[in-house]
Short mmCIF file of C-alpha atoms and ligand atoms in Angstrom, two decimals:
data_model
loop_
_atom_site.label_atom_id
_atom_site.label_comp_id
_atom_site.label_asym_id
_atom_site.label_seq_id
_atom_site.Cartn_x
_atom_site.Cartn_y
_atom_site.Cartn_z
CA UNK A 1 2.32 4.88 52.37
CA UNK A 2 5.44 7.16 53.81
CA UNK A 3 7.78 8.59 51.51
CA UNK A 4 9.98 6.18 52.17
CA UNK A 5 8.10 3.41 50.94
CA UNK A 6 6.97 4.98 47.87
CA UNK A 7 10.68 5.50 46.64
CA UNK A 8 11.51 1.82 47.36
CA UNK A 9 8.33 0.57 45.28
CA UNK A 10 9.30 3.01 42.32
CA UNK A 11 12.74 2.00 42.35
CA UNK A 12 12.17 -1.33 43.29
CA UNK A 13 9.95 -2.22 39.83
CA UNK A 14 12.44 0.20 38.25
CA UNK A 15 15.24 -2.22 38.60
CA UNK A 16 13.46 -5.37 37.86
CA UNK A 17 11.74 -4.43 34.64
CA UNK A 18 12.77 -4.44 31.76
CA UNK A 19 14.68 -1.08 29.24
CA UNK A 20 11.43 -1.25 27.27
CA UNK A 21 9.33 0.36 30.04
CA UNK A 22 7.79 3.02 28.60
CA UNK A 23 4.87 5.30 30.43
CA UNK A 24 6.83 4.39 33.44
CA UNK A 25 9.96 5.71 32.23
CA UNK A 26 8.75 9.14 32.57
CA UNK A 27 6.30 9.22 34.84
CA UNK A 28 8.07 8.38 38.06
CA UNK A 29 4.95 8.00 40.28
CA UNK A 30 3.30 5.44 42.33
CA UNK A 31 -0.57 5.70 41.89
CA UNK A 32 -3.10 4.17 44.18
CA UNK A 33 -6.57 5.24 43.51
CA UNK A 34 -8.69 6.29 40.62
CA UNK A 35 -12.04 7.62 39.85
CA UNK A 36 -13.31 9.43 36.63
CA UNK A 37 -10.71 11.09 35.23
CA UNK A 38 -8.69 11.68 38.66
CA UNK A 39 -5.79 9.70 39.99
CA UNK A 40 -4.45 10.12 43.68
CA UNK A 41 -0.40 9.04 44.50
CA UNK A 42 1.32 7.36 47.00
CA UNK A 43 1.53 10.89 48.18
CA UNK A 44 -2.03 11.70 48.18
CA UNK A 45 -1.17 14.08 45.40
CA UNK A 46 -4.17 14.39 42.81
CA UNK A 47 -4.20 13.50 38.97
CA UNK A 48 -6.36 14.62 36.01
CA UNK A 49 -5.82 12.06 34.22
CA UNK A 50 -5.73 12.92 30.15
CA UNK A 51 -3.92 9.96 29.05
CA UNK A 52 -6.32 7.22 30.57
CA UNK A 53 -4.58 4.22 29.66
CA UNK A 54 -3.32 4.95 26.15
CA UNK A 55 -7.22 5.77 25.51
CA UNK A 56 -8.38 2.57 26.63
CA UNK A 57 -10.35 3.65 30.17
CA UNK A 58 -12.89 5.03 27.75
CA UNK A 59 -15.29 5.50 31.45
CA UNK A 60 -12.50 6.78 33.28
CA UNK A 61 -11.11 4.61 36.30
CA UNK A 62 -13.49 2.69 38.40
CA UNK A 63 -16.96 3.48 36.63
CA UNK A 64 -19.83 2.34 39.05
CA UNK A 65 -21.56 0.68 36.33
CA UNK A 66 -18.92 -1.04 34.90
CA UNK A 67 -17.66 -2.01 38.49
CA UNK A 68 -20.83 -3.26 39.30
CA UNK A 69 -21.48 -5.90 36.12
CA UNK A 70 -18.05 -7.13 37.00
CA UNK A 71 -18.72 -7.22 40.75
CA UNK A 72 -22.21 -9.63 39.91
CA UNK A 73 -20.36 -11.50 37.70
CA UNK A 74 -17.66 -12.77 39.72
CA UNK A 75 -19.70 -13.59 42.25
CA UNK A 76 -22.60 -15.34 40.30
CA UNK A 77 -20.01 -18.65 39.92
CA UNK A 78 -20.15 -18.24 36.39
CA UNK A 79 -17.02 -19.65 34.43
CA UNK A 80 -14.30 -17.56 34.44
CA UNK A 81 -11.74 -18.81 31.59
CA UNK A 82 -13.04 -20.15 28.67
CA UNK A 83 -11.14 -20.48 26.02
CA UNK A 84 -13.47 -19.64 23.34
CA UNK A 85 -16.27 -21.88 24.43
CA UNK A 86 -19.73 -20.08 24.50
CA UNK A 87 -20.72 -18.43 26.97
CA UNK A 88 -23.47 -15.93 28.58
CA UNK A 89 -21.09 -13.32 29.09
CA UNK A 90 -19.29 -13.52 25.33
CA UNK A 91 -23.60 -13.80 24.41
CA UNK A 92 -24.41 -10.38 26.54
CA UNK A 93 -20.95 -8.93 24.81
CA UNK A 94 -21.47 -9.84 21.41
CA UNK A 95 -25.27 -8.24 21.67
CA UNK A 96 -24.05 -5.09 22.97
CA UNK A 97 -21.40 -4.84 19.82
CA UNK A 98 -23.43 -5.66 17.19
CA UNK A 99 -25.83 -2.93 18.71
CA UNK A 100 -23.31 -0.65 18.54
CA UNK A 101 -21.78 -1.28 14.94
CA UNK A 102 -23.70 0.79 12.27
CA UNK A 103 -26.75 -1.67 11.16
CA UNK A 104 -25.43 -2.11 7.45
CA UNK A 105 -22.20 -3.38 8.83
CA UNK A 106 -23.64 -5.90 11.83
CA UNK A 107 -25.36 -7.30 9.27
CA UNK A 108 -23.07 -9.21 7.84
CA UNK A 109 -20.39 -9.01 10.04
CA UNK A 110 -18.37 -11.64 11.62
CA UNK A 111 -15.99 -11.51 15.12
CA UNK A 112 -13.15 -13.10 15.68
CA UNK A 113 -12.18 -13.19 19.32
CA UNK A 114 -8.14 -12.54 19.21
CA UNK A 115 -5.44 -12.73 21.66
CA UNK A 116 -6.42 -10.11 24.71
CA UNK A 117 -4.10 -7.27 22.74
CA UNK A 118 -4.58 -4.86 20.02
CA UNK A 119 -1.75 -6.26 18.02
CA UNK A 120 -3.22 -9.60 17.79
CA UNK A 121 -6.23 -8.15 16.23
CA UNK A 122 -3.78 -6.80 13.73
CA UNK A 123 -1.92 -9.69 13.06
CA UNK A 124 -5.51 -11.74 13.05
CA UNK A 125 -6.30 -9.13 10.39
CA UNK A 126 -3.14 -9.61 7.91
CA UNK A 127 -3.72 -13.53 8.10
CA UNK A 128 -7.13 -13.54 7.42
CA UNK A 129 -7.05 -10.87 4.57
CA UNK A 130 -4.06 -13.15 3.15
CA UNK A 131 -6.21 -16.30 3.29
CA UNK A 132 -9.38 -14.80 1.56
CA UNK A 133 -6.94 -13.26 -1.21
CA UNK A 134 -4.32 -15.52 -1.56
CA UNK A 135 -2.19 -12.26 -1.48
CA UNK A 136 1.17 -11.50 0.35
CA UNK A 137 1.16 -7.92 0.40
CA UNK A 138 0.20 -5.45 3.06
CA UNK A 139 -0.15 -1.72 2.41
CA UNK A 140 -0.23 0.76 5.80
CA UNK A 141 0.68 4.36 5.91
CA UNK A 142 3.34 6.96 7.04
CA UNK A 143 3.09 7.58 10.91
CA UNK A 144 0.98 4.56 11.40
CA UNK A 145 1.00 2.53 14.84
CA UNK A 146 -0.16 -0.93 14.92
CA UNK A 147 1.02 -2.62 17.83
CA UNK A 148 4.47 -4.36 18.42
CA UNK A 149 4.02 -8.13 17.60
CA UNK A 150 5.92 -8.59 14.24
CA UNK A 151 3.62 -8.42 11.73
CA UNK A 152 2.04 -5.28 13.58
CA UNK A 153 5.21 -4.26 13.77
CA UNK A 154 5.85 -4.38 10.64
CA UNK A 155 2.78 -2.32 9.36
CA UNK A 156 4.09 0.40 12.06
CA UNK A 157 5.70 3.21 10.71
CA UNK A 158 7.74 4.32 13.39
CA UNK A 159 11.22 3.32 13.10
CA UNK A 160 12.49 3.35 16.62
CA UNK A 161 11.07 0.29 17.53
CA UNK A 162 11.64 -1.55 14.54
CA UNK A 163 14.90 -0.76 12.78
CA UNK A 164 17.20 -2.83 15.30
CA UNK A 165 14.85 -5.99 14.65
CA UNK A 166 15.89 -8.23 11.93
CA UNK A 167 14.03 -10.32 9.41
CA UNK A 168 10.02 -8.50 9.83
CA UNK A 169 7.08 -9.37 7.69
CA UNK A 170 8.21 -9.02 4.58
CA UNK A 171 5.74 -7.81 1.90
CA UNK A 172 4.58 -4.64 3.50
CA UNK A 173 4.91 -1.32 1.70
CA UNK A 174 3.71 2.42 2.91
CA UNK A 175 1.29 5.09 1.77
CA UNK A 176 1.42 8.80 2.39
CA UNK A 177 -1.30 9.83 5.11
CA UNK A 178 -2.91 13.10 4.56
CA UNK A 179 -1.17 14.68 7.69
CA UNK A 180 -1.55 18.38 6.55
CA UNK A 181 1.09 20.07 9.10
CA UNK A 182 4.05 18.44 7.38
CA UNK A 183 2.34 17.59 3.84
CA UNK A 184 4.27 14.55 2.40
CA UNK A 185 3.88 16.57 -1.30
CA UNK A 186 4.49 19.20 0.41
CA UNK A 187 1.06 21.05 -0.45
CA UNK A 188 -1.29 20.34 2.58
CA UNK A 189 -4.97 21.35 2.98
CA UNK A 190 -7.36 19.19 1.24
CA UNK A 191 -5.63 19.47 -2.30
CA UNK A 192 -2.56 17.57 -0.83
CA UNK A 193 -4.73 14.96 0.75
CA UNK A 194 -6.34 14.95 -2.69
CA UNK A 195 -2.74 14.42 -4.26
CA UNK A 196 -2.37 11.59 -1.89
CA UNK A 197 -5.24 9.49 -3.27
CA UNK A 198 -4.05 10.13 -6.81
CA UNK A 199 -1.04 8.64 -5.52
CA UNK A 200 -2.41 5.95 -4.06
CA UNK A 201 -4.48 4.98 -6.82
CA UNK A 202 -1.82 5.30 -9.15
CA UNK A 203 0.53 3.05 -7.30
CA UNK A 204 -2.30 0.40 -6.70
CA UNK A 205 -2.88 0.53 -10.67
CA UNK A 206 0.62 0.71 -12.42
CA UNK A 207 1.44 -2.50 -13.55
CA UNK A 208 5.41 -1.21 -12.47
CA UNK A 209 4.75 0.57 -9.68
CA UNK A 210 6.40 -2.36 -7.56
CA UNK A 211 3.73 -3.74 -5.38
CA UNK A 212 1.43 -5.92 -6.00
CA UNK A 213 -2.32 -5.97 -5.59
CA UNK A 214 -2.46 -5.98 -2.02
CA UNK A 215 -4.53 -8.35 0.46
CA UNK A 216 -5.18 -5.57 2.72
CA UNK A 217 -4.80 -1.85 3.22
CA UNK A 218 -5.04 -1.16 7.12
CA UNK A 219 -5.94 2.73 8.35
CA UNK A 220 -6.48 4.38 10.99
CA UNK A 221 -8.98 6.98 10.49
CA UNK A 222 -7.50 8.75 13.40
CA UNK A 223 -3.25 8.41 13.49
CA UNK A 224 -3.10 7.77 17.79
CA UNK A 225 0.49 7.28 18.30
CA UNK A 226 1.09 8.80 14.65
CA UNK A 227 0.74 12.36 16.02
CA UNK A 228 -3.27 12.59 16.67
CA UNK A 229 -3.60 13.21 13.00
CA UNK A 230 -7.43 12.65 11.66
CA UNK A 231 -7.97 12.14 7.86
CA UNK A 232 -10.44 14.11 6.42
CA UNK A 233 -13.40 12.39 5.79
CA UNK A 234 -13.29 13.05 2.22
CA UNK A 235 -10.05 11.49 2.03
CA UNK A 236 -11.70 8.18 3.78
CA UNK A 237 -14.19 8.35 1.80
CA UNK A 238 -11.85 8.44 -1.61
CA UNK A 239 -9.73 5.83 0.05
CA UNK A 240 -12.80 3.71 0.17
CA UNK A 241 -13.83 4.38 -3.45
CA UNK A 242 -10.68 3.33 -4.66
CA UNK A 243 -10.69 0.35 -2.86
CA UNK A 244 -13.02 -0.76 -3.45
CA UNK A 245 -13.49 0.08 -7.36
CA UNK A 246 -10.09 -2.40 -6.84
CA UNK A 247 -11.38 -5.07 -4.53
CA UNK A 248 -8.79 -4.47 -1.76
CA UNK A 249 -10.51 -5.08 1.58
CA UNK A 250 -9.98 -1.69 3.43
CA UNK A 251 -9.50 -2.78 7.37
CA UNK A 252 -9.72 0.69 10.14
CA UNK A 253 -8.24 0.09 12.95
CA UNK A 254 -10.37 1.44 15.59
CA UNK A 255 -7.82 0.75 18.37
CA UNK A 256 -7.60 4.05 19.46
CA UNK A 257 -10.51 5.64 18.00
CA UNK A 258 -13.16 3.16 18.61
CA UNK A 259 -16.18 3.23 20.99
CA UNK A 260 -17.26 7.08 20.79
CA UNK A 261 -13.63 8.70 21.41
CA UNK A 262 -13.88 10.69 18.23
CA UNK A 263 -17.34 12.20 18.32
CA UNK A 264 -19.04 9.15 16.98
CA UNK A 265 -19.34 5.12 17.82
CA UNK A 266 -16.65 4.21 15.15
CA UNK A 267 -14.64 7.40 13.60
CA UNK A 268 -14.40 5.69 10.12
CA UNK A 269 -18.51 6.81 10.64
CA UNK A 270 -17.79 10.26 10.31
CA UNK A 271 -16.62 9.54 6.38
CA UNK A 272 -19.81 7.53 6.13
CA UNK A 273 -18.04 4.39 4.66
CA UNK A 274 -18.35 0.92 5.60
CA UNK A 275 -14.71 -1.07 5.42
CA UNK A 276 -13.94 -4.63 5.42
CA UNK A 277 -13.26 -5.16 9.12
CA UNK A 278 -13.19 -3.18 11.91
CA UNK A 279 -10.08 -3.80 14.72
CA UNK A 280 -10.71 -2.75 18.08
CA UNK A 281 -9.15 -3.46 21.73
CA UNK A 282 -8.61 -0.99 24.25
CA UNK A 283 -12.01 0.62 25.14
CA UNK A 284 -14.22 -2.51 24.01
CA UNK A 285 -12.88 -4.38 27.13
CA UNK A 286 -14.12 -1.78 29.37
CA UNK A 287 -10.45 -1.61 30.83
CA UNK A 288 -9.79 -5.32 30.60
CA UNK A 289 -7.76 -6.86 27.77
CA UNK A 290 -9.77 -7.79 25.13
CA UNK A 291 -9.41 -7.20 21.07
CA UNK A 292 -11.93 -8.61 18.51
CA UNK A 293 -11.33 -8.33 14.48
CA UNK A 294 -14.74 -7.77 12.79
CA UNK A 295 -15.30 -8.36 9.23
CA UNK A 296 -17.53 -9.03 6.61
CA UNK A 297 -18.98 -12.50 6.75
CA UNK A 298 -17.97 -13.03 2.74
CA UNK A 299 -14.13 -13.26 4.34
CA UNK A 300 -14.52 -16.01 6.61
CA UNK A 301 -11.98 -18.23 4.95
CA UNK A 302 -11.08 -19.72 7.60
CA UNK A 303 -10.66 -22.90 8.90
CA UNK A 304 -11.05 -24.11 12.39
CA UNK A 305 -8.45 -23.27 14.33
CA UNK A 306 -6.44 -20.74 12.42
CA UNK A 307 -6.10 -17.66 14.45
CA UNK A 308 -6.40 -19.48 18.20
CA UNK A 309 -4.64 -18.45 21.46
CA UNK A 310 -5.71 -19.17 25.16
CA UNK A 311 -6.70 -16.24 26.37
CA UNK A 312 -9.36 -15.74 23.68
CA UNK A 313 -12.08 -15.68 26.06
CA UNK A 314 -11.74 -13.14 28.44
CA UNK A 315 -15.07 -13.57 30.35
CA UNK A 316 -14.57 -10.17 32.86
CA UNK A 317 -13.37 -7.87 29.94
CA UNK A 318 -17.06 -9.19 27.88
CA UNK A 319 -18.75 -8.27 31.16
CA UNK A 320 -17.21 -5.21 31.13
CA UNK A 321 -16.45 -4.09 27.74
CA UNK A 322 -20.81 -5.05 27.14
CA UNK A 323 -21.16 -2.58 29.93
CA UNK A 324 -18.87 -0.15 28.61
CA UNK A 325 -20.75 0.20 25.25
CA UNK A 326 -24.29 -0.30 27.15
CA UNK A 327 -23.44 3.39 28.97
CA UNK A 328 -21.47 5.07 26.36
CA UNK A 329 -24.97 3.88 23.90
CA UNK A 330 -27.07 5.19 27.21
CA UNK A 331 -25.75 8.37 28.18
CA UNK A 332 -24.91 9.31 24.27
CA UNK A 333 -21.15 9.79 25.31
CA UNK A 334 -20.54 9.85 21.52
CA UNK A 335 -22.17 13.15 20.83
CA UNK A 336 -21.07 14.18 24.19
CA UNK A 337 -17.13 13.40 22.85
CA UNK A 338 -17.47 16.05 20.04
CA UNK A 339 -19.25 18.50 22.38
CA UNK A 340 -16.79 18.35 24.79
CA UNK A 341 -13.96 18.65 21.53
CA UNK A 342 -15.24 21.57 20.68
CA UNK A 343 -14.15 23.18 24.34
CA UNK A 344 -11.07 21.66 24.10
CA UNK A 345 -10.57 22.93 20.44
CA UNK A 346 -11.34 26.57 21.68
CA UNK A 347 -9.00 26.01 24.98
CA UNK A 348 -5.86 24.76 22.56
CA UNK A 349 -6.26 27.18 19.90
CA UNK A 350 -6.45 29.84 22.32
CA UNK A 351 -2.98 28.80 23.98
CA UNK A 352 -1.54 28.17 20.14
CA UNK A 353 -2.46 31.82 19.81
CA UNK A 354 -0.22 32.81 22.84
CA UNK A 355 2.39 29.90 22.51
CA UNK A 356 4.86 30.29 19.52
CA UNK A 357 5.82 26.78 20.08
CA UNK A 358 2.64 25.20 19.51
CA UNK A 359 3.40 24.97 15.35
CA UNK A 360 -0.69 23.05 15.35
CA UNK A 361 -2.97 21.76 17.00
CA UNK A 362 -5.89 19.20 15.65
CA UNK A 363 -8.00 16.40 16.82
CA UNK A 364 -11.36 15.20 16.64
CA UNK A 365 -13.75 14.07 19.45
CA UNK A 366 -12.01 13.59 22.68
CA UNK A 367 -8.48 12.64 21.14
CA UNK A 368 -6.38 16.04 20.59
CA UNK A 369 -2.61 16.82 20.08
CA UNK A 370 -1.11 19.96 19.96
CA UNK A 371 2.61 19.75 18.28
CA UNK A 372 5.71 21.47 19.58
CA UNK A 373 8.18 23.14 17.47
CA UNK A 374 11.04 25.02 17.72
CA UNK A 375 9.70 28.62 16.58
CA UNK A 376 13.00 29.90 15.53
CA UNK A 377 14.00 27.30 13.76
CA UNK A 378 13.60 27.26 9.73
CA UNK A 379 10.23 27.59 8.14
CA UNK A 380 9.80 24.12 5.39
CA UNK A 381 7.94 25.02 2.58
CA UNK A 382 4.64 24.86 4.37
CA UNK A 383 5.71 27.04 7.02
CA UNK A 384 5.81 24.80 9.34
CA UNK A 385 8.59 24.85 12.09
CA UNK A 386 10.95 21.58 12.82
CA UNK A 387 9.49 18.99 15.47
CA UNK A 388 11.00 19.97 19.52
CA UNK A 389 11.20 16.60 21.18
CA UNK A 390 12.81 17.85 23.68
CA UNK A 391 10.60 20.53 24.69
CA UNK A 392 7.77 18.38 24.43
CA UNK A 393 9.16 16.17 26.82
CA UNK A 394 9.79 19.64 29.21
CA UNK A 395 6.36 20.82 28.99
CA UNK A 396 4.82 17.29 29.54
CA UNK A 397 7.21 16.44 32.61
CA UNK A 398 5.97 20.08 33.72
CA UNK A 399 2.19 19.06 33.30
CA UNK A 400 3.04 16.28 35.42
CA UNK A 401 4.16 18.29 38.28
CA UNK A 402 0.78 20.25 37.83
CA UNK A 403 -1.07 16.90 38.29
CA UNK A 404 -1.82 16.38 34.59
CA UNK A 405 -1.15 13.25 33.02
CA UNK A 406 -0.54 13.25 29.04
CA UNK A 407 0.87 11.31 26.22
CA UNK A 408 3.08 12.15 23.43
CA UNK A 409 3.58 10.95 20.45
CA UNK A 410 4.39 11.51 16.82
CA UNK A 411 7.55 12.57 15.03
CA UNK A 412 10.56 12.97 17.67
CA UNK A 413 7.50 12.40 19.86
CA UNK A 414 6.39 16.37 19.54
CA UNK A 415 3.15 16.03 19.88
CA UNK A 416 1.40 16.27 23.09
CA UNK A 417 -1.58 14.19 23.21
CA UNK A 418 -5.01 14.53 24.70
CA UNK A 419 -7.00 11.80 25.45
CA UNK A 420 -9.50 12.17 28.42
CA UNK A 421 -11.87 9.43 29.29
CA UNK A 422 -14.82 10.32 27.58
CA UNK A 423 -16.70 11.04 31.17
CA UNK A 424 -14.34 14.25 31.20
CA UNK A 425 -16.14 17.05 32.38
CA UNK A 426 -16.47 20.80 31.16
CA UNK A 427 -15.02 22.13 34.27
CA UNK A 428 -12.37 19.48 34.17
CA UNK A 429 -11.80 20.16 30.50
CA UNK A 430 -11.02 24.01 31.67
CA UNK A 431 -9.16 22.91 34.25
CA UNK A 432 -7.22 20.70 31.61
CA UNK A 433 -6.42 23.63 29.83
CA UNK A 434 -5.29 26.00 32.79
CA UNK A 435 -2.80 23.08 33.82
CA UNK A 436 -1.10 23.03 29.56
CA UNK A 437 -1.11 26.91 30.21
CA UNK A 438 0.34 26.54 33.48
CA UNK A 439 3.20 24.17 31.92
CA UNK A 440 3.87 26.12 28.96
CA UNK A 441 4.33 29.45 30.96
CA UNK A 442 6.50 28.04 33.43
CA UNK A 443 9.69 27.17 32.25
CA UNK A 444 11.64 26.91 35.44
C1 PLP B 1 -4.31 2.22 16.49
C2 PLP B 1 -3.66 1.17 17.32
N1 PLP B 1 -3.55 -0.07 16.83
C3 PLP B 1 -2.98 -1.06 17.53
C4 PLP B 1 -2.48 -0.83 18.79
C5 PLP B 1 -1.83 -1.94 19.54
O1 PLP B 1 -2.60 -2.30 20.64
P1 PLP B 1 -1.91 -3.07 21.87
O2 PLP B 1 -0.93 -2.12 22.49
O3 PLP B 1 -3.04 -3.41 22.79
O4 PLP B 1 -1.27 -4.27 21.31
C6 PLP B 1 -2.57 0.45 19.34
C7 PLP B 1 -2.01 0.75 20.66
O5 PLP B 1 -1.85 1.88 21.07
C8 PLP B 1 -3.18 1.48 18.58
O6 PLP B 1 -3.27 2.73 19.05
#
């Protein structure tokens, strides 16, 4: 494609989509080939691509495995659309998840095939949580990011999105998340994520605390959008004990986190706890849309029929989310994630070290954010400088025009996020690093 052309297409989609666009907003390129973690532009300009799909391209573009499945399967004249008849494919898929899901878990668990998004695995969640409890209240936390539909929505604590939209699930109340860097009690460290699950467990047992017993509590063990904040697994773990000393069915949403990202299959793993049901979507459709809700079988309330939706059987995203797991389970891209966290860790707190602006960095596995601050502006009690939206949105349109694609997020959206496909490679990692340096150095 000339120049020409490629200025028309951008524009072009530009003016017939919608003011909600978002990735495309910013990144005002045309891309037209992927493989790994590289993208190529209408321009034949080259990519490394750190944001792969909002952390859903767990294999990077175009794996040759996952390619391949899909390739066989829609050429074997197997049915394509099922609604959520069964089928060999959902068969093959649902064998390579329950291999995948610790033992104690898949042995009792239950999957619910949901609308091909994220946030209908939410909102599956919140009905069936309300049905086994015959409760109305949801609890999420501070920073959390649940998807857009309204009831995800509503569990979302990002007010951007929400505060122009009337009338939300009602019923929905938020917890402080032990995000050390700007410590809700103002304390940080593990004593004020300790101070948080007083909290929590004070509010869930005072009889005038104002909420009631709720049917869920919904976490992320990893805040994504939130700011790439990870709990501490002790913290999980506490959250857990409280729960369940309380009979609250804990649901993680593994959106984000799930299939290996963080260093292991499932990040709530790393807390060695077992919740009530397990979200995921992005990665499990191997770069299709998919999203299954899985929970423990002693919650299937249900009745037929209450959570359906057409596109519940996505037969290509089970081909290739079953391959997807099948190579991140063969290869041991798990392990590999926390290996290859480790280099990054070094690379960002190396740059932190030389970058006044970069108030912290943190992350676990392949899913790292390093937030910007202003470093003259006014220390809080923690010492921690005020969120810099604005130069995070400098630095990242300068990684951009070094061929690096990232993601922000978090407060004022300060937070540059990290979230490689987990094929990234060492060399690509430095390489990674060398383009942030580049970015932060050049200011022009
Ligand atoms: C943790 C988490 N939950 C839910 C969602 C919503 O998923 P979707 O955008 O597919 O609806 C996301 C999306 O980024 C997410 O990160």
């Amino acid at each position: 494609m000339n120049t020409t052309i490629v200025d028309d297409v951008y524009t072009f989609v530009r003016d017939k989509e919608s003011n909600a666009r978002t990735y495309a907003a910013v990144i005002d390129r045309v891309f037209t080939a992927g493989d790994a973690a590289r993208l190529t532009d209408t321009e034949g300009r080259q990519y490394l691509d750190c944001l792969s799909a909002a952390g859903t391209l767990a294999l990077g573009h175009n794996h040759a495995a996952v390619a391949a499945r899909v390739r066989e399967f829609l050429d074997s004249g197997q049915v394509q659309q099922a609604l959520d008849l069964t089928t060999p494919a959902k068969y093959e898929f649902l064998r390579s998840l329950y291999g995948v899901l610790p033992p104690d878990f898949a042995a009792h668990a239950k999957t619910h095939f949901c609308g091909p998004t994220g946030a209908d695995a939410v909102e599956a969640a919140v009905k069936l949580f309300k049905t086994a409890t015959g409760r109305r209240t949801v609890l999420a936390f501070h920073g959390a990011y649940h998807g857009m539909t309204s009831g995800a929505l509503s569990l979302t604590g990002n007010l951007a999105a929400k505060h122009r939209v009337a009338s939300l699930m009602p019923d929905v109340h938020f917890l402080p998340y032990p995000y050390s860097y700007r410590c809700a009690f103002g304390i940080g460290g593990d004593e004020g994520a300790r101070v948080g699950l007083r909290y929590i467990e004070r509010v869930l047992t005072d009889p005038e605390s104002g909420i009631s017993t709720p049917a869920a509590i919904i976490v992320e063990p990893v805040q994504g959008e939130g700011g790439v904040v990870p709990a501490p697994p002790e913290w999980l773990r506490g959250l857990r004990e409280i729960t369940s000393a309380l009979d609250i069915p804990l649901v993680c949403d593994e959106i984000q986190t799930g299939l290996g990202r963080t260093g292991t299959m499932f990040a709530f793993e790393a807390a060695g706890i077992e919740p009530d049901a397990v979200l995921l979507s992005k990665a499990v459709g191997g770069g299709y849309p998919l999203a299954v809700l899985v929970y423990h079988s002693r919650y299937d309330t249900w009745t037929p029929g209450a959570h359906a939706g057409t596109f519940r059987g996505n037969q290509v995203a089970m081909v290739a989310g079953a391959a997807t797991m099948d190579v991140i389970t063969a290869e041991g891209l798990a392990d590999q994630a926390e290996a290859k966290g480790r280099l990054i860790e070094e690379a960002l707190t190396s740059l932190a070290g030389e970058h006044p602006e970069i108030g912290d960095i943190r992350g676990r596995g392949l899913m790292w954010g390093m937030e910007i601050v202003d470093p003259d502006g006014p220390a809080d009690a923690l010492g921690s400088r005020p969120a810099d939206g604005n130069r995070a949105r400098a630095i990242k349109r300068r990684c951009l025009d070094h061929g690096l694609l990232i993601e922000s997020g978090g407060r004022h959206s300060a937070v540059l996020r990290l979230l490689p496909p987990l094929v990234i490679t060492p060399a690509e990692i430095t390489e990674m690093a060398t383009k942030v340096e580049k970015a932060l150095v050049d200011r022009g």
